[in-house]
Short mmCIF file of C-alpha atoms in Angstrom, two decimals:
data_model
loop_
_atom_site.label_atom_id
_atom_site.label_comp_id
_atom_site.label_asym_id
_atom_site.label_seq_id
_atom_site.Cartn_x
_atom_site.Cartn_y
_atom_site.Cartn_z
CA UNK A 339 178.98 158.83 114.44
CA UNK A 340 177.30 158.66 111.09
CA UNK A 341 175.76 155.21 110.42
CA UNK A 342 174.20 156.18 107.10
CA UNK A 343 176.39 154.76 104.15
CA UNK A 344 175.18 155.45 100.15
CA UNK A 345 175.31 151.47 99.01
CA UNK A 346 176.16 147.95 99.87
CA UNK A 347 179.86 148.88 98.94
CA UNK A 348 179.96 151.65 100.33
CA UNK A 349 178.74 149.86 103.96
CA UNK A 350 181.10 147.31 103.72
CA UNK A 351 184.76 149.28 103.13
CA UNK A 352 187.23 148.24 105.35
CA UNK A 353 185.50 145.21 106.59
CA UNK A 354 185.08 142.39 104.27
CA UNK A 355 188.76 140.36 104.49
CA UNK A 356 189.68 136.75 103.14
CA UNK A 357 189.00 133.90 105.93
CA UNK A 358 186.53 135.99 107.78
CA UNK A 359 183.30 134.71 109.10
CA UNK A 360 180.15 136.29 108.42
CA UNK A 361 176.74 136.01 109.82
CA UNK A 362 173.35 136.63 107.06
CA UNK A 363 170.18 136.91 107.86
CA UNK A 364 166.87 135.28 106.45
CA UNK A 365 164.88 132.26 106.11
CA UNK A 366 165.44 130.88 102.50
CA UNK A 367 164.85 133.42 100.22
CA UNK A 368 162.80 135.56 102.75
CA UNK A 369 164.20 138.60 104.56
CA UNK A 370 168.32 138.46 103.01
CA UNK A 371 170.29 140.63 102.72
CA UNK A 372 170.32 140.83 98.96
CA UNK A 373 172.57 144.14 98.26
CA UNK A 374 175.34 143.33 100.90
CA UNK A 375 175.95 139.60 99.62
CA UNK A 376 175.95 140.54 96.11
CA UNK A 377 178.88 143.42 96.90
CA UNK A 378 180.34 140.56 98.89
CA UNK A 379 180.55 139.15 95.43
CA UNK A 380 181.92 141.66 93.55
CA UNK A 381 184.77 141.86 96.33
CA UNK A 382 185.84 138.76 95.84
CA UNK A 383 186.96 138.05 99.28
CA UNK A 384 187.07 134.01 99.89
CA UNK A 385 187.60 130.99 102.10
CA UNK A 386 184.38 132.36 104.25
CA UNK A 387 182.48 130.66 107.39
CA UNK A 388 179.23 131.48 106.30
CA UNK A 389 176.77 131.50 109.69
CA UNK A 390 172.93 131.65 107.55
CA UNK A 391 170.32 129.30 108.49
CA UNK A 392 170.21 128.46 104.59
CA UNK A 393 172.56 128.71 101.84
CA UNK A 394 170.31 130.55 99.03
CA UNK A 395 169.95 128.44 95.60
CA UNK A 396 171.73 128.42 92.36
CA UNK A 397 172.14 132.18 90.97
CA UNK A 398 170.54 134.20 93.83
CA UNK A 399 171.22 134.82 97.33
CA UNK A 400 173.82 132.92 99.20
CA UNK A 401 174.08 130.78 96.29
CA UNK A 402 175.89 133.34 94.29
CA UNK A 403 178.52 133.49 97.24
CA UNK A 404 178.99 129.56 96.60
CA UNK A 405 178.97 130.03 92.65
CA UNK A 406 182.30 132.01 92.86
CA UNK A 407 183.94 129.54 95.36
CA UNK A 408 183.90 131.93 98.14
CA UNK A 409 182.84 130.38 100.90
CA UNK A 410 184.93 127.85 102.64
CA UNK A 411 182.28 126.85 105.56
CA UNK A 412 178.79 126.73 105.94
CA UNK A 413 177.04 126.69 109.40
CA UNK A 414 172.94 125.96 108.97
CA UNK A 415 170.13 123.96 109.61
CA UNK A 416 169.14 123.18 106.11
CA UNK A 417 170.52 123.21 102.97
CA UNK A 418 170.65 121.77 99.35
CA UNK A 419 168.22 123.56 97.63
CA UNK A 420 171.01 124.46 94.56
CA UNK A 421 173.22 121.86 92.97
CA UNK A 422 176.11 124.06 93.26
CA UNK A 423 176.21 123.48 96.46
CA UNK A 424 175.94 119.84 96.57
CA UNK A 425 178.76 119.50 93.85
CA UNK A 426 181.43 121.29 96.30
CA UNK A 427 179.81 119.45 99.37
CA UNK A 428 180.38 116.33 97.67
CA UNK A 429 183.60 117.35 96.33
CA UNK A 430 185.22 118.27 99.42
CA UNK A 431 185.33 121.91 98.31
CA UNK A 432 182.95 122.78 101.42
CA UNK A 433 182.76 122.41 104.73
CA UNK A 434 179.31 121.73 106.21
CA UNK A 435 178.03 122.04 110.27
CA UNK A 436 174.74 121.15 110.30
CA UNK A 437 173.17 122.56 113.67
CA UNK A 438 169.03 122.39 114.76
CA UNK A 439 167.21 125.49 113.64
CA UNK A 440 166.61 126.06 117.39
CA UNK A 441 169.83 125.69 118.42
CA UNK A 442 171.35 127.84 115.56
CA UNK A 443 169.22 130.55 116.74
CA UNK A 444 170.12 130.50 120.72
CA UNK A 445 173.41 130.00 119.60
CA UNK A 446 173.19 133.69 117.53
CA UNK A 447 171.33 135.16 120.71
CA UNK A 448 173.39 133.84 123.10
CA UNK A 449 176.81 134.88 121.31
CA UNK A 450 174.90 138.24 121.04
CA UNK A 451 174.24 138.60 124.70
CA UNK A 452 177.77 137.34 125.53
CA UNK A 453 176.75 134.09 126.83
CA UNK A 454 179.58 131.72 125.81
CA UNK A 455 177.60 128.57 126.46
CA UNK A 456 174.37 127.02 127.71
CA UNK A 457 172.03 123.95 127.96
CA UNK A 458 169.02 122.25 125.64
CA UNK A 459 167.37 119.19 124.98
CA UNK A 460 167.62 119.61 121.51
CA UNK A 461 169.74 116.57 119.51
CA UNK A 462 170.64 114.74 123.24
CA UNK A 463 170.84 110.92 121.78
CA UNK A 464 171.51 112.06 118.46
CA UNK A 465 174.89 112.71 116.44
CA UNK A 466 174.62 115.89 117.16
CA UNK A 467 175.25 115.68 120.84
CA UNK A 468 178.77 113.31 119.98
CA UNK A 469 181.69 115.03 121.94
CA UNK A 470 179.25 118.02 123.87
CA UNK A 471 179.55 118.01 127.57
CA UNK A 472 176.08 116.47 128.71
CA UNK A 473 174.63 117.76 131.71
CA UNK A 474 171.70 116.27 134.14
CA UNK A 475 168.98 119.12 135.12
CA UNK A 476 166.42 117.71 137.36
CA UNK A 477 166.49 114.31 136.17
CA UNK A 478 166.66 115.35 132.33
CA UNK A 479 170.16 115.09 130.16
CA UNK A 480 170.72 118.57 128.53
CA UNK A 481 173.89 119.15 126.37
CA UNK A 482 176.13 122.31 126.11
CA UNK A 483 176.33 124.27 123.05
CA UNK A 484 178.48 127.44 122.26
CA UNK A 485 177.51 130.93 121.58
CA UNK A 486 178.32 132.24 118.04
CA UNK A 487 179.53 135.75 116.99
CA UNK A 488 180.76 137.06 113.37
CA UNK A 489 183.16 139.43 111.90
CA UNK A 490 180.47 141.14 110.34
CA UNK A 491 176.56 140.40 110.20
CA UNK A 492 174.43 141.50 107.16
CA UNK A 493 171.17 141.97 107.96
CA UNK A 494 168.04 143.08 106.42
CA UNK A 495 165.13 145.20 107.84
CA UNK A 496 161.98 147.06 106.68
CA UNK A 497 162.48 150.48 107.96
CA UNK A 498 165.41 151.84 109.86
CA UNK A 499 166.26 155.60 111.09
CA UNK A 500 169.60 157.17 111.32
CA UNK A 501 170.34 156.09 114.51
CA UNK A 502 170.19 152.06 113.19
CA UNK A 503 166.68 151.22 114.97
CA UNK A 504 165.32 148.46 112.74
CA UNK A 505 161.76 147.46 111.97
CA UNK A 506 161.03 144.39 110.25
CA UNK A 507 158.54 143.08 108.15
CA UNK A 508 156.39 139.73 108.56
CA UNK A 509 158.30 136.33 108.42
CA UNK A 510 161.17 138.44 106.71
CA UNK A 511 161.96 139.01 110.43
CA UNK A 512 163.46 135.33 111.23
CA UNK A 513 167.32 135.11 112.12
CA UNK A 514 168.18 139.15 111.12
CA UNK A 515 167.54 140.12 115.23
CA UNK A 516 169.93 137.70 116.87
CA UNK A 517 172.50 138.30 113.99
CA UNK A 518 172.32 142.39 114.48
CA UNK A 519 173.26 141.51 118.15
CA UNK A 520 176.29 138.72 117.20
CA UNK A 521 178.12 140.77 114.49
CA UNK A 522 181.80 142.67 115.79
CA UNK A 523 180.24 144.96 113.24
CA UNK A 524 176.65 144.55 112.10
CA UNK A 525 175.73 146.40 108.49
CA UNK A 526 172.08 146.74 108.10
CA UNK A 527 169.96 147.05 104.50
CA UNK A 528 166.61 148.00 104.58
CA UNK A 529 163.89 149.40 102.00
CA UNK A 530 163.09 153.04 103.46
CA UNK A 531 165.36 154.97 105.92
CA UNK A 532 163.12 158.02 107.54
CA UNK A 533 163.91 160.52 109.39
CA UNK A 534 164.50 160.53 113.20
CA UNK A 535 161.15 160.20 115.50
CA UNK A 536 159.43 158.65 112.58
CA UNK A 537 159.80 155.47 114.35
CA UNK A 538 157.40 154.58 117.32
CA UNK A 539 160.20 153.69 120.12
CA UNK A 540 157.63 151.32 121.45
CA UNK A 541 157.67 149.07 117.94
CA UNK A 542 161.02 149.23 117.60
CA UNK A 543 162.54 145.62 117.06
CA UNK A 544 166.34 146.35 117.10
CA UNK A 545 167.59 148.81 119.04
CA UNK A 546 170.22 150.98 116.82
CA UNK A 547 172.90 149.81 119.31
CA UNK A 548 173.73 146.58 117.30
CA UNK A 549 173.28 148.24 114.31
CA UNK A 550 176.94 149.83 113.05
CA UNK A 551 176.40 150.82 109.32
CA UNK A 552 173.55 151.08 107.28
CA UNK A 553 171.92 151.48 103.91
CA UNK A 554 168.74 151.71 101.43
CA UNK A 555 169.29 148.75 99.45
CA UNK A 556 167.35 147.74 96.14
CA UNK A 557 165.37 144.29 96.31
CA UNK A 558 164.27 141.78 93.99
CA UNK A 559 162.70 139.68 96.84
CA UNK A 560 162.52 136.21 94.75
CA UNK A 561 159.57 133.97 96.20
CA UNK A 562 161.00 130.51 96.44
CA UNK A 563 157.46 128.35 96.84
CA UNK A 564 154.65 130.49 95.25
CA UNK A 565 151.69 129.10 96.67
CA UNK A 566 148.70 130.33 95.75
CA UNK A 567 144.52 129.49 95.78
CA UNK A 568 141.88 130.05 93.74
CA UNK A 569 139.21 132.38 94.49
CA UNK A 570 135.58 130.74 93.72
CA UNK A 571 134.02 131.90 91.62
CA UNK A 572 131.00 133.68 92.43
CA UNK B 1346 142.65 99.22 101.46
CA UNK B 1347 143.96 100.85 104.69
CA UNK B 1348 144.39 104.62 105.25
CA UNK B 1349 145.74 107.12 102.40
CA UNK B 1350 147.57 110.23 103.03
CA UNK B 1351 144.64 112.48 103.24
CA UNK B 1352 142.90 110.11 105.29
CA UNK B 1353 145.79 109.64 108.27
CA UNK B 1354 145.82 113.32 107.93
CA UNK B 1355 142.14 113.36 108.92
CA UNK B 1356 142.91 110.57 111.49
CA UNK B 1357 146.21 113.36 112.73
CA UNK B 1358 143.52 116.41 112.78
CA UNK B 1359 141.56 114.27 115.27
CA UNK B 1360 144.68 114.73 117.66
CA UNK B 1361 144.10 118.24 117.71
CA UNK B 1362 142.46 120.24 120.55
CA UNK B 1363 140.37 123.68 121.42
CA UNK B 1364 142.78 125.94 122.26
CA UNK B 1365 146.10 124.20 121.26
CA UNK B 1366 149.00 125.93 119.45
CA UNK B 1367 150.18 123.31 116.77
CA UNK B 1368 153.24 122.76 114.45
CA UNK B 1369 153.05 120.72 111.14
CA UNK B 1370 155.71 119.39 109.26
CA UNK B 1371 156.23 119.87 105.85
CA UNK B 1372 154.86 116.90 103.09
CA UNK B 1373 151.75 115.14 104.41
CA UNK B 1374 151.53 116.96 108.10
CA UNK B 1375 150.88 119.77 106.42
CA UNK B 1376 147.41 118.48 104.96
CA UNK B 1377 146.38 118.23 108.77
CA UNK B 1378 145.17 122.28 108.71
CA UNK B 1379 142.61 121.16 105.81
CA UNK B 1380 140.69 118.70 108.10
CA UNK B 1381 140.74 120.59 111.09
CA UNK B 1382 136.95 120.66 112.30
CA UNK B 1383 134.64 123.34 112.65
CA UNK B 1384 134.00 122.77 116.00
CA UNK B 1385 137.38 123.97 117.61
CA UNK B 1386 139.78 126.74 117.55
CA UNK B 1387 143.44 125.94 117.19
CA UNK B 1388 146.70 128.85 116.17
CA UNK B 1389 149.15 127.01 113.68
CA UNK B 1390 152.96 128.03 114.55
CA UNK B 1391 155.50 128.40 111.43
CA UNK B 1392 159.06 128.24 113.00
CA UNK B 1393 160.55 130.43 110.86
CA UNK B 1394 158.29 133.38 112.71
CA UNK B 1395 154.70 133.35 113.22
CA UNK B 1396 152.04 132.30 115.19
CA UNK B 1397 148.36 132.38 113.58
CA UNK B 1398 149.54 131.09 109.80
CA UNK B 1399 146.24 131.62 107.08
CA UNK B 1400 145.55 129.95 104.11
CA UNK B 1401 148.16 129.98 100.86
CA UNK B 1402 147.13 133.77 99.34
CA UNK B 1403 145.08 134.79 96.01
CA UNK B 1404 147.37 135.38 93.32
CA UNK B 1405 147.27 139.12 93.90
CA UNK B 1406 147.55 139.06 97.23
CA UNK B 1407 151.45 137.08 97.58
CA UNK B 1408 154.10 138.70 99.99
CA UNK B 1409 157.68 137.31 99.47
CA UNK B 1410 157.85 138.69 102.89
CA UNK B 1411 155.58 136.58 104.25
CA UNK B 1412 156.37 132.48 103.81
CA UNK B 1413 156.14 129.22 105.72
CA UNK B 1414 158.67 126.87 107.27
CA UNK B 1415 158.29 125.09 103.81
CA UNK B 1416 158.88 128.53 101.96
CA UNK B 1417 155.95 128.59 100.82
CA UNK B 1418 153.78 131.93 100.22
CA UNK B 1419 150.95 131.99 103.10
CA UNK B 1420 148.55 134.40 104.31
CA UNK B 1421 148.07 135.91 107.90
CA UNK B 1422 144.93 136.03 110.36
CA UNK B 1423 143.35 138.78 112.32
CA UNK B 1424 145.10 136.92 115.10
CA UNK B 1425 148.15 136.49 114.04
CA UNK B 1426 151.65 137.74 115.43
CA UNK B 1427 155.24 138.11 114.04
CA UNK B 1428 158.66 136.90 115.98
CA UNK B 1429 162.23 136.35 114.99
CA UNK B 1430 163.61 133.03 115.20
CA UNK B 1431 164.49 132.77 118.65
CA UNK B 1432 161.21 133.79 120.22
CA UNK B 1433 159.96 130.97 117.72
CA UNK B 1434 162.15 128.50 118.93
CA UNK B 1435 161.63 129.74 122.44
CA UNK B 1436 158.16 128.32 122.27
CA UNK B 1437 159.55 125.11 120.78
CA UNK B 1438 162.09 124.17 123.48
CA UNK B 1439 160.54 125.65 125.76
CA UNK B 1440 157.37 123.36 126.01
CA UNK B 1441 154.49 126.36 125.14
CA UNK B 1442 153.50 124.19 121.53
CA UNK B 1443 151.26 121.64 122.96
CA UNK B 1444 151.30 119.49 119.52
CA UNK B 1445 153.94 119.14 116.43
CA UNK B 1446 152.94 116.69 113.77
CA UNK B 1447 155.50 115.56 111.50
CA UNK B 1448 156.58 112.82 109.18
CA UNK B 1449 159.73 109.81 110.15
CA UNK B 1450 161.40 107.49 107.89
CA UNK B 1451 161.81 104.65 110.94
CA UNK B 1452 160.19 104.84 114.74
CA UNK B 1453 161.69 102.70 117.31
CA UNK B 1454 159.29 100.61 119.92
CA UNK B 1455 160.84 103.10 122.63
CA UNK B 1456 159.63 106.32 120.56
CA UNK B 1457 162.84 107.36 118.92
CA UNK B 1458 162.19 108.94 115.43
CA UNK B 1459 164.56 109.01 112.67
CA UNK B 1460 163.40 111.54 109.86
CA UNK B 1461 166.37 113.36 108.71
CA UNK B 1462 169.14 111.83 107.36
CA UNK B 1463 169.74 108.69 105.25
CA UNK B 1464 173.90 107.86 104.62
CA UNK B 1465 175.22 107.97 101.81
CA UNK B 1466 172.90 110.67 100.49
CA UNK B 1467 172.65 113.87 100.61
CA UNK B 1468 171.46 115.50 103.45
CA UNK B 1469 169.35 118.86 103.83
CA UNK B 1470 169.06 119.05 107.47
CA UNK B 1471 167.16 119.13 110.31
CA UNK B 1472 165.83 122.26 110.08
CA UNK B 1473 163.68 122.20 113.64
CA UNK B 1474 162.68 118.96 113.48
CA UNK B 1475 165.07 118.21 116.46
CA UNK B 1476 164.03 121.03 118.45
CA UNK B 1477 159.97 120.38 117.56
CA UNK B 1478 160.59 116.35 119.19
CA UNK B 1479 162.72 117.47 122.14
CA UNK B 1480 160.89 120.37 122.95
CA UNK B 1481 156.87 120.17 121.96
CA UNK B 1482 154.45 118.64 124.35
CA UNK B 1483 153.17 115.75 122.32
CA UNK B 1484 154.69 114.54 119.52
CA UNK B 1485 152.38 112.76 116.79
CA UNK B 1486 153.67 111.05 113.80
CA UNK B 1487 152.20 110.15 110.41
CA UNK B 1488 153.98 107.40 108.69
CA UNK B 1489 153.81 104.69 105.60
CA UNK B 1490 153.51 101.56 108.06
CA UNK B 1491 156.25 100.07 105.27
CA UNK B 1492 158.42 100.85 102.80
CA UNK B 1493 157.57 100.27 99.40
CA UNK B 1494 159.28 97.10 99.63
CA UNK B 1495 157.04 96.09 102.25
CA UNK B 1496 159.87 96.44 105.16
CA UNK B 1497 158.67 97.26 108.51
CA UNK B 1498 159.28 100.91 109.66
CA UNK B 1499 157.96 100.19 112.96
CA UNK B 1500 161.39 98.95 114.56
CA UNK B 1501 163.03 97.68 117.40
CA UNK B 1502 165.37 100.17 116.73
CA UNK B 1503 166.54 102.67 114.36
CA UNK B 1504 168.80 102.40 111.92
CA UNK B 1505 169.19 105.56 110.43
CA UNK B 1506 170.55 108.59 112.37
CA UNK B 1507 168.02 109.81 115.30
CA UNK B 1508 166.58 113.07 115.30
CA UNK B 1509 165.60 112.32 118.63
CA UNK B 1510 165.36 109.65 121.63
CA UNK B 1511 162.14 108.49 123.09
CA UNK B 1512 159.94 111.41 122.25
CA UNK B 1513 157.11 110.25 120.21
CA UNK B 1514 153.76 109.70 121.76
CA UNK B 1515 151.39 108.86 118.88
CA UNK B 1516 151.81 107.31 115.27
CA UNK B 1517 149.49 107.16 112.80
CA UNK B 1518 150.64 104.68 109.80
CA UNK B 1519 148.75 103.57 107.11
CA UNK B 1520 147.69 100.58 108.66
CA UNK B 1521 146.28 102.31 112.22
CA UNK B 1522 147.17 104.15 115.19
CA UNK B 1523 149.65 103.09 118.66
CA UNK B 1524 150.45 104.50 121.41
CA UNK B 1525 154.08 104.50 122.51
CA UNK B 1526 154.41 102.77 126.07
CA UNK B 1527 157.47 103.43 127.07
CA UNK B 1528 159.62 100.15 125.95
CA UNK B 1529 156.76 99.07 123.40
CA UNK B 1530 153.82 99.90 121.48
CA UNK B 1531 150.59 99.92 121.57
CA UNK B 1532 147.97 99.23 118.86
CA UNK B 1533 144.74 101.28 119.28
CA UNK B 1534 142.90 101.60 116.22
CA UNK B 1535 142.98 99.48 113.15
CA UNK B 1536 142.74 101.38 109.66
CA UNK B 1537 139.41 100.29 107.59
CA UNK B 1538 140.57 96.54 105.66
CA UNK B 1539 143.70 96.60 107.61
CA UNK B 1540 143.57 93.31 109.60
CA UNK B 1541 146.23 92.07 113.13
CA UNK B 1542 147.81 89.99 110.72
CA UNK B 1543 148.89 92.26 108.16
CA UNK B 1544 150.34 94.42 110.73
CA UNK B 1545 151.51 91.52 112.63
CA UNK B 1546 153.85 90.40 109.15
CA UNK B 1547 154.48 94.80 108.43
CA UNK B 1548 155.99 95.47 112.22
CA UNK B 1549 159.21 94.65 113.68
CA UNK B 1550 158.88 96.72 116.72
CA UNK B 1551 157.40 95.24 119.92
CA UNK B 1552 153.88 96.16 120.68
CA UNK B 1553 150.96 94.76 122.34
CA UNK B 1554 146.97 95.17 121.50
CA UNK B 1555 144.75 97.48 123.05
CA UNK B 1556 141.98 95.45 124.68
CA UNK B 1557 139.98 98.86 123.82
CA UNK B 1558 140.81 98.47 120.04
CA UNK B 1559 139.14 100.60 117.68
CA UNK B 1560 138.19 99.23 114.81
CA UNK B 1561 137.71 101.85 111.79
CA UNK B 1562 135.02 100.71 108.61
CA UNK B 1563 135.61 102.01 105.54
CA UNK B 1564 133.89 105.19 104.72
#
């Protein structure tokens, strides 16, 4: 089966349908899937669960997802950083589940691995634990939280080879491992695709298993803090 | 008088160990890594994937690929190492940070820490912050002792929405240090011109006085 698609819209034919829920990778700007959500866009298709540990800011990322009222639901850890998204939030227009970074991420892995459910620590005594089944462990209260799987994940990756192994780069890494795994179909965007055996199999971070379609996408990479110090002078 | 931000994060870098792995929260935790001493060796953890986080980069040296949990540009270290989100939270919850030093809006006199959400507002998120105090050896706080009002923070309980029950171990206000003690606090060290009475009229929680108080002069 070929994995290799030409572009974003390409990768996503047949897939992308109205009241779907889709995982994206990334931590703020870092590591998204840039190509896939903008042809998300320019489909049009609406009333989305959006599963993305952020929501992007105003013009660029997710945020241009929210600017065309396509997303219906968002499931993160933190959000806010574009008004858009706090005028449909306070509007109604958008549906909000806050869930702990942590426990956003097991969730991903745990959908992934088909593990419906397990226990943490995290949020027990907080609003976050009102209505979860709470569970003593050797003395400790844990509560139960679900797995999550998507439709479709976007993901984004350094390198990748025919066969869908991924490599990623630095902290652009973050949530695009777990979310390969969760996706019914998982489309993958990456900067170089190289031939077969190029790869080390040893450094290999996602196995081409999880990894369905696949493309060389284009990326503007915006930088979200730019932090910088100066060098003394000599 | 009393301690200012840079100084409490001085006081929080004193917390710090050779050999520890250490999270800092975003706003004045973060000025912890600039008074870390000489003397020992400590590996900063980012949750959003890396252990061994550098300084913030020379201008020609930024990698969009390469940010903090605040999104901010870093740099990495000859030791450092790369993981996805659920090895980094694997750490967290799973008890291998030995410190995380973050910021609270109200502490209770049992240790609970509310930092994340006010009603009525807006809200961001947690982000990890509920994972970090559930999951992270020792939890340290840095704090304003009061609002700007001059309202205790320092409570007998709560009143905003937790981020997590009975957790804290250590805060560090303005005013000095305490120990949490299980159902109170403790006062051990007393900021330089901070005085038992100011914090006596600035706290709400219960707490008692170390008989070992420190008492800090002014630089």
């Amino acid at each position: 089966m070929k994995k290799v698609y030409p572009d974003a819209k390409a990768a996503l034919e047949g897939l992308a349908f109205d009241g779907m829920t889709l995982m994206a990778g990334g931590f703020g700007l870092c590591g998204i899937p840039e190509n896939s959500i903008a042809a998300l866009h320019a489909a049009g298709v609406k009333d989305l669960t959006v599963i993305s540990n952020n929501c992007g800011v105003d013009g660029f990322g997710l945020g241009i997802l929210l600017d065309n009222k396509q997303i219906r639901k968002m499931v993160s850890s933190y959000v806010g950083e574009n008004k858009e998204f706090e005028r449909q939030f306070l509007s109604g227009e958008l549906e909000l589940e806050f869930n702990p970074q942590g426990t956003l991420a097991e969730r991903i892995r745990a959908g992934g691995a088909g593990i419906p459910g397990f226990f943490t620590k995290t949020g027990v005594g907080t609003m976050i634990a009102d209505g979860k089944e709470h569970r003593e462990f050797d003395g400790e209260t844990y509560i139960m939280e679900t797995g999550l799987t998507a439709d479709v994940s976007i993901v984004k990756a350094w390198k990748a080879d025919p066969e869908g192994n991924l490599v990623f780069r630095k902290t652009a890494r973050n949530f695009n491992p777990m979310m390969a795994t969760a996706g019914k179909v998982t489309i993958a965007e990456v900067e170089e695709i190289v031939e077969l055996g190029e790869l080390d199999p040893d450094q290999i971070h996602t196995p081409g298993i999880f990894v369905q379609r696949l493309f060389k996408g284009d990326f503007e990479k915006r930088i979200e803090q730019r932090t910088v110090r100066e060098r003394e002078s000599a | 008088m009393a301690w200012t931000r840079d100084e409490m994060a001085a006081r929080a870098a004193q917390e710090l160990e050779d050999g520890f792995y250490v999270n800092l929260g975003i706003g004045i935790p973060t000025l912890v890594a600039n008074y870390i001493g000489d003397d020992i060796d400590v590996t900063l953890q980012s949750e959003n994937g890396m252990l061994g986080m550098g300084p913030f980069p020379y201008e020609d040296e930024v990698d969009p690929d390469l940010i903090n949990a605040g999104k901010q540009t870093i740099t990495e270290l000859r030791r450092t190492s790369y993981f996805s989100s659920a090895d980094s939270f694997a750490m967290i919850r799973g008890g291998h940070i030995d410190i995380s030093i973050l910021g609270a809006m109200e502490l209770s006199e049992t240790g609970d820490i509310a930092n994340w959400m006010i009603p009525g507002k807006l809200v961001k998120g947690m982000g990890g912050a509920m994972d970090l105090v559930a999951g992270v050896k020792r939890v340290v706080v840095i704090m304003d002792h009061a609002n700007k009002a001059g309202e205790p923070k320092l409570l007998k309980e709560c009143s905003l929405p937790l981020t997590g029950k009975a957790c804290v171990n250590r805060i560090i206000t303005t005013l000095g240090v305490f120990d949490v003690k299980g159902d109170h606090l403790e006062l051990v060290e007393l900021a330089p011109g901070a005085t038992l009475d100011e914090i006596k009229d600035k706290t709400e929680a219960k707490y008692t006085v170390s008989d070992n108080l420190v008492e800090h002069e002014a630089a």
